[in-house]
Amino acid sequence: MKLDQALIRSVAANREDAAIVGALAQIGHALGLKVIAAGIEAEVQRDFLRDLGCDEGQGHLFSQALTSKALYARFQR
């Protein structure tokens, strides 16, 4: 189950958004799904999602979007 960037954006500053994301993560795990968070841009978001037990995350905190050529070059290093 993928949690969209729109949900992730304000989890650190908004208790209601954090509660919604937490509930969605619990539902996903209860259904036996991996929970993936998209749009992670700040360490506080990453930490919050990790504490929820999100299985994977993606976003600019980890890397900007890459072309296939740039991605291939990164893995060649």
N, CA, C and O atoms as a DFTB+ gen file, in Angstrom:
308 C
 N C O
     1  1       0.850      -1.151       0.000
     2  2       0.000       0.000       0.000
     3  2       0.905       1.226       0.000
     4  3       1.803       1.341       0.834
     5  1       0.669       2.128      -0.926
     6  2       1.511       3.308      -1.047
     7  2       0.806       4.523      -0.463
     8  3      -0.321       4.849      -0.836
     9  1       1.496       5.185       0.461
    10  2       0.997       6.416       1.059
    11  2       1.529       7.582       0.232
    12  3       2.739       7.765       0.105
    13  1       0.629       8.351      -0.316
    14  2       0.981       9.431      -1.230
    15  2       1.662      10.596      -0.514
    16  3       1.469      10.808       0.683
    17  1       2.448      11.333      -1.260
    18  2       3.158      12.501      -0.748
    19  2       2.204      13.499      -0.089
    20  3       2.567      14.138       0.899
    21  1       1.004      13.638      -0.618
    22  2       0.042      14.578      -0.047
    23  2      -0.286      14.221       1.404
    24  3      -0.570      15.108       2.209
    25  1      -0.248      12.943       1.738
    26  2      -0.488      12.515       3.111
    27  2       0.736      12.719       3.992
    28  3       0.609      13.013       5.180
    29  1       1.908      12.566       3.414
    30  2       3.155      12.599       4.160
    31  2       3.603      14.020       4.483
    32  3       4.233      14.265       5.512
    33  1       3.276      14.933       3.612
    34  2       3.803      16.301       3.662
    35  2       3.740      16.938       5.051
    36  3       4.715      17.558       5.476
    37  1       2.633      16.803       5.762
    38  2       2.472      17.563       7.006
    39  2       2.395      16.690       8.260
    40  3       1.903      17.152       9.290
    41  1       2.863      15.452       8.201
    42  2       2.743      14.581       9.370
    43  2       3.496      15.113      10.585
    44  3       3.086      14.866      11.719
    45  1       4.583      15.835      10.365
    46  2       5.369      16.334      11.487
    47  2       4.712      17.530      12.173
    48  3       4.949      17.772      13.356
    49  1       3.902      18.266      11.451
    50  2       3.341      19.501      11.994
    51  2       1.857      19.412      12.331
    52  3       1.332      20.288      13.018
    53  1       1.179      18.382      11.865
    54  2      -0.273      18.318      12.009
    55  2      -0.670      16.990      12.650
    56  3      -0.505      15.930      12.047
    57  1      -1.192      17.054      13.868
    58  2      -1.566      15.837      14.608
    59  2      -2.628      15.022      13.883
    60  3      -2.587      13.792      13.892
    61  1      -3.570      15.702      13.261
    62  2      -4.633      14.983      12.558
    63  2      -4.084      14.210      11.361
    64  3      -4.452      13.057      11.139
    65  1      -3.203      14.851      10.593
    66  2      -2.585      14.165       9.453
    67  2      -1.741      12.983       9.931
    68  3      -1.747      11.919       9.313
    69  1      -1.021      13.176      11.029
    70  2      -0.209      12.091      11.578
    71  2      -1.095      10.922      12.000
    72  3      -0.733       9.765      11.792
    73  1      -2.253      11.216      12.591
    74  2      -3.175      10.156      13.014
    75  2      -3.733       9.404      11.813
    76  3      -3.883       8.183      11.856
    77  1      -4.040      10.128      10.746
    78  2      -4.563       9.489       9.532
    79  2      -3.514       8.568       8.920
    80  3      -3.816       7.430       8.563
    81  1      -2.293       9.055       8.798
    82  2      -1.216       8.241       8.230
    83  2      -0.958       7.022       9.109
    84  3      -0.743       5.923       8.598
    85  1      -0.977       7.210      10.427
    86  2      -0.789       6.086      11.338
    87  2      -1.881       5.033      11.181
    88  3      -1.597       3.835      11.169
    89  1      -3.125       5.479      11.060
    90  2      -4.239       4.555      10.882
    91  2      -4.134       3.805       9.562
    92  3      -4.388       2.602       9.506
    93  1      -3.762       4.511       8.501
    94  2      -3.612       3.862       7.194
    95  2      -2.497       2.819       7.224
    96  3      -2.635       1.741       6.646
    97  1      -1.395       3.140       7.899
    98  2      -0.293       2.185       8.005
    99  2      -0.748       0.940       8.763
   100  3      -0.404      -0.178       8.380
   101  1      -1.511       1.124       9.827
   102  2      -2.021      -0.023      10.590
   103  2      -2.962      -0.874       9.741
   104  3      -2.903      -2.103       9.794
   105  1      -3.816      -0.237       8.971
   106  2      -4.732      -0.978       8.098
   107  2      -3.946      -1.789       7.071
   108  3      -4.224      -2.966       6.846
   109  1      -2.961      -1.139       6.452
   110  2      -2.142      -1.842       5.466
   111  2      -1.470      -3.064       6.056
   112  3      -1.502      -4.142       5.463
   113  1      -0.861      -2.901       7.222
   114  2      -0.192      -4.032       7.854
   115  2      -1.191      -5.105       8.279
   116  3      -0.897      -6.295       8.168
   117  1      -2.366      -4.703       8.762
   118  2      -3.383      -5.675       9.160
   119  2      -3.861      -6.510       7.972
   120  3      -4.277      -7.657       8.133
   121  1      -3.796      -5.926       6.791
   122  2      -4.183      -6.640       5.567
   123  2      -3.029      -7.441       4.978
   124  3      -3.175      -8.087       3.940
   125  1      -1.869      -7.394       5.655
   126  2      -0.719      -8.148       5.178
   127  2       0.030      -7.468       4.047
   128  3       0.780      -8.116       3.318
   129  1      -0.167      -6.166       3.897
   130  2       0.480      -5.415       2.822
   131  2       1.741      -4.735       3.316
   132  3       1.853      -4.393       4.494
   133  1       2.683      -4.540       2.419
   134  2       3.814      -3.667       2.709
   135  2       3.319      -2.235       2.606
   136  3       2.510      -1.911       1.737
   137  1       3.806      -1.381       3.494
   138  2       3.424       0.029       3.482
   139  2       4.617       0.834       2.993
   140  3       5.702       0.786       3.573
   141  1       4.395       1.577       1.911
   142  2       5.441       2.370       1.279
   143  2       5.024       3.827       1.319
   144  3       3.910       4.167       0.918
   145  1       5.905       4.690       1.799
   146  2       5.615       6.121       1.879
   147  2       6.348       6.855       0.760
   148  3       7.552       6.679       0.573
   149  1       5.619       7.666       0.029
   150  2       6.200       8.450      -1.063
   151  2       6.312       9.915      -0.643
   152  3       5.532      10.403       0.175
   153  1       7.277      10.592      -1.208
   154  2       7.394      12.026      -0.981
   155  2       8.081      12.416       0.307
   156  3       7.812      13.488       0.850
   157  1       8.966      11.566       0.809
   158  2       9.684      11.893       2.041
   159  2      10.760      12.929       1.706
   160  3      11.668      12.669       0.915
   161  1      10.642      14.087       2.313
   162  2      11.571      15.181       2.017
   163  2      12.377      15.633       3.222
   164  3      13.348      16.372       3.064
   165  1      12.002      15.210       4.414
   166  2      12.680      15.668       5.625
   167  2      12.933      14.495       6.563
   168  3      12.194      13.510       6.568
   169  1      13.992      14.622       7.354
   170  2      14.341      13.558       8.284
   171  2      13.238      13.310       9.298
   172  3      13.017      12.168       9.702
   173  1      12.542      14.358       9.715
   174  2      11.463      14.196      10.693
   175  2      10.336      13.341      10.103
   176  3       9.716      12.557      10.823
   177  1      10.071      13.482       8.822
   178  2       9.075      12.633       8.163
   179  2       9.563      11.190       8.127
   180  3       8.814      10.266       8.443
   181  1      10.810      11.003       7.743
   182  2      11.399       9.658       7.690
   183  2      11.326       8.987       9.052
   184  3      10.938       7.823       9.157
   185  1      11.699       9.719      10.092
   186  2      11.698       9.150      11.440
   187  2      10.291       8.772      11.886
   188  3      10.086       7.709      12.472
   189  1       9.333       9.634      11.613
   190  2       7.938       9.364      11.965
   191  2       7.453       8.091      11.273
   192  3       6.843       7.228      11.903
   193  1       7.725       7.984       9.990
   194  2       7.274       6.837       9.206
   195  2       7.987       5.552       9.626
   196  3       7.385       4.479       9.650
   197  1       9.246       5.669       9.951
   198  2       9.989       4.492      10.430
   199  2       9.393       4.011      11.749
   200  3       9.239       2.809      11.963
   201  1       9.053       4.962      12.643
   202  2       8.459       4.599      13.926
   203  2       7.088       3.932      13.748
   204  3       6.679       3.122      14.580
   205  1       6.381       4.273      12.666
   206  2       5.102       3.635      12.368
   207  2       5.282       2.221      11.832
   208  3       4.347       1.421      11.836
   209  1       6.481       1.923      11.376
   210  2       6.755       0.617      10.804
   211  2       6.599       0.571       9.296
   212  3       6.431      -0.505       8.722
   213  1       6.653       1.734       8.645
   214  2       6.600       1.729       7.178
   215  2       7.725       0.844       6.659
   216  3       8.854       0.895       7.146
   217  1       7.398       0.046       5.675
   218  2       8.365      -0.913       5.160
   219  2       9.379      -0.291       4.213
   220  3      10.535      -0.710       4.170
   221  1       8.947       0.700       3.460
   222  2       9.829       1.343       2.496
   223  2       9.450       2.810       2.366
   224  3       8.340       3.214       2.712
   225  1      10.392       3.598       1.861
   226  2      10.122       5.009       1.629
   227  2      10.878       5.496       0.417
   228  3      11.909       4.942       0.033
   229  1      10.344       6.537      -0.172
   230  2      11.019       7.152      -1.312
   231  2      10.780       8.648      -1.252
   232  3       9.793       9.110      -0.681
   233  1      11.680       9.385      -1.837
   234  2      11.514      10.827      -1.864
   235  2      12.844      11.543      -1.998
   236  3      13.904      10.918      -2.042
   237  1      12.772      12.839      -2.062
   238  2      13.955      13.665      -2.296
   239  2      14.956      13.597      -1.152
   240  3      16.126      13.927      -1.346
   241  1      14.530      13.180       0.030
   242  2      15.485      13.009       1.123
   243  2      16.544      11.985       0.738
   244  3      17.704      12.103       1.133
   245  1      16.147      10.990      -0.026
   246  2      17.055       9.916      -0.407
   247  2      17.763      10.193      -1.732
   248  3      18.947       9.891      -1.880
   249  1      17.036      10.770      -2.696
   250  2      17.618      11.071      -4.003
   251  2      16.618      11.862      -4.833
   252  3      15.406      11.675      -4.722
   253  1      17.141      12.735      -5.652
   254  2      16.304      13.394      -6.648
   255  2      15.926      12.358      -7.707
   256  3      16.556      11.305      -7.802
   257  1      14.923      12.650      -8.482
   258  2      14.558      11.753      -9.581
   259  2      15.738      11.652     -10.550
   260  3      16.396      12.650     -10.843
   261  1      15.998      10.447     -11.041
   262  2      17.136      10.210     -11.928
   263  2      16.656       9.643     -13.264
   264  3      15.681       8.894     -13.329
   265  1      17.360      10.018     -14.310
   266  2      17.102       9.382     -15.600
   267  2      17.663       7.962     -15.531
   268  3      18.450       7.647     -14.638
   269  1      17.269       7.125     -16.451
   270  2      17.779       5.753     -16.449
   271  2      19.302       5.740     -16.617
   272  3      19.987       4.905     -16.026
   273  1      19.824       6.660     -17.418
   274  2      21.277       6.737     -17.626
   275  2      21.982       7.125     -16.322
   276  3      23.009       6.540     -15.980
   277  1      21.445       8.097     -15.601
   278  2      22.046       8.535     -14.334
   279  2      21.950       7.435     -13.280
   280  3      22.875       7.249     -12.490
   281  1      20.847       6.714     -13.265
   282  2      20.682       5.620     -12.324
   283  2      21.692       4.510     -12.604
   284  3      22.303       3.966     -11.684
   285  1      21.857       4.185     -13.869
   286  2      22.835       3.167     -14.251
   287  2      24.246       3.595     -13.825
   288  3      25.007       2.793     -13.284
   289  1      24.584       4.870     -14.076
   290  2      25.913       5.377     -13.687
   291  2      26.111       5.312     -12.185
   292  3      27.209       5.008     -11.720
   293  1      25.068       5.591     -11.419
   294  2      25.178       5.546      -9.949
   295  2      25.504       4.137      -9.484
   296  3      26.306       3.962      -8.567
   297  1      24.902       3.136     -10.096
   298  2      25.134       1.768      -9.686
   299  2      26.460       1.216     -10.201
   300  3      26.925       0.179      -9.729
   301  1      27.059       1.891     -11.149
   302  2      28.364       1.452     -11.651
   303  2      29.496       1.847     -10.709
   304  3      30.585       1.277     -10.778
   305  1      29.250       2.815      -9.831
   306  2      30.292       3.260      -8.894
   307  2      30.525       2.266      -7.807
   308  3      31.368       2.487      -6.937
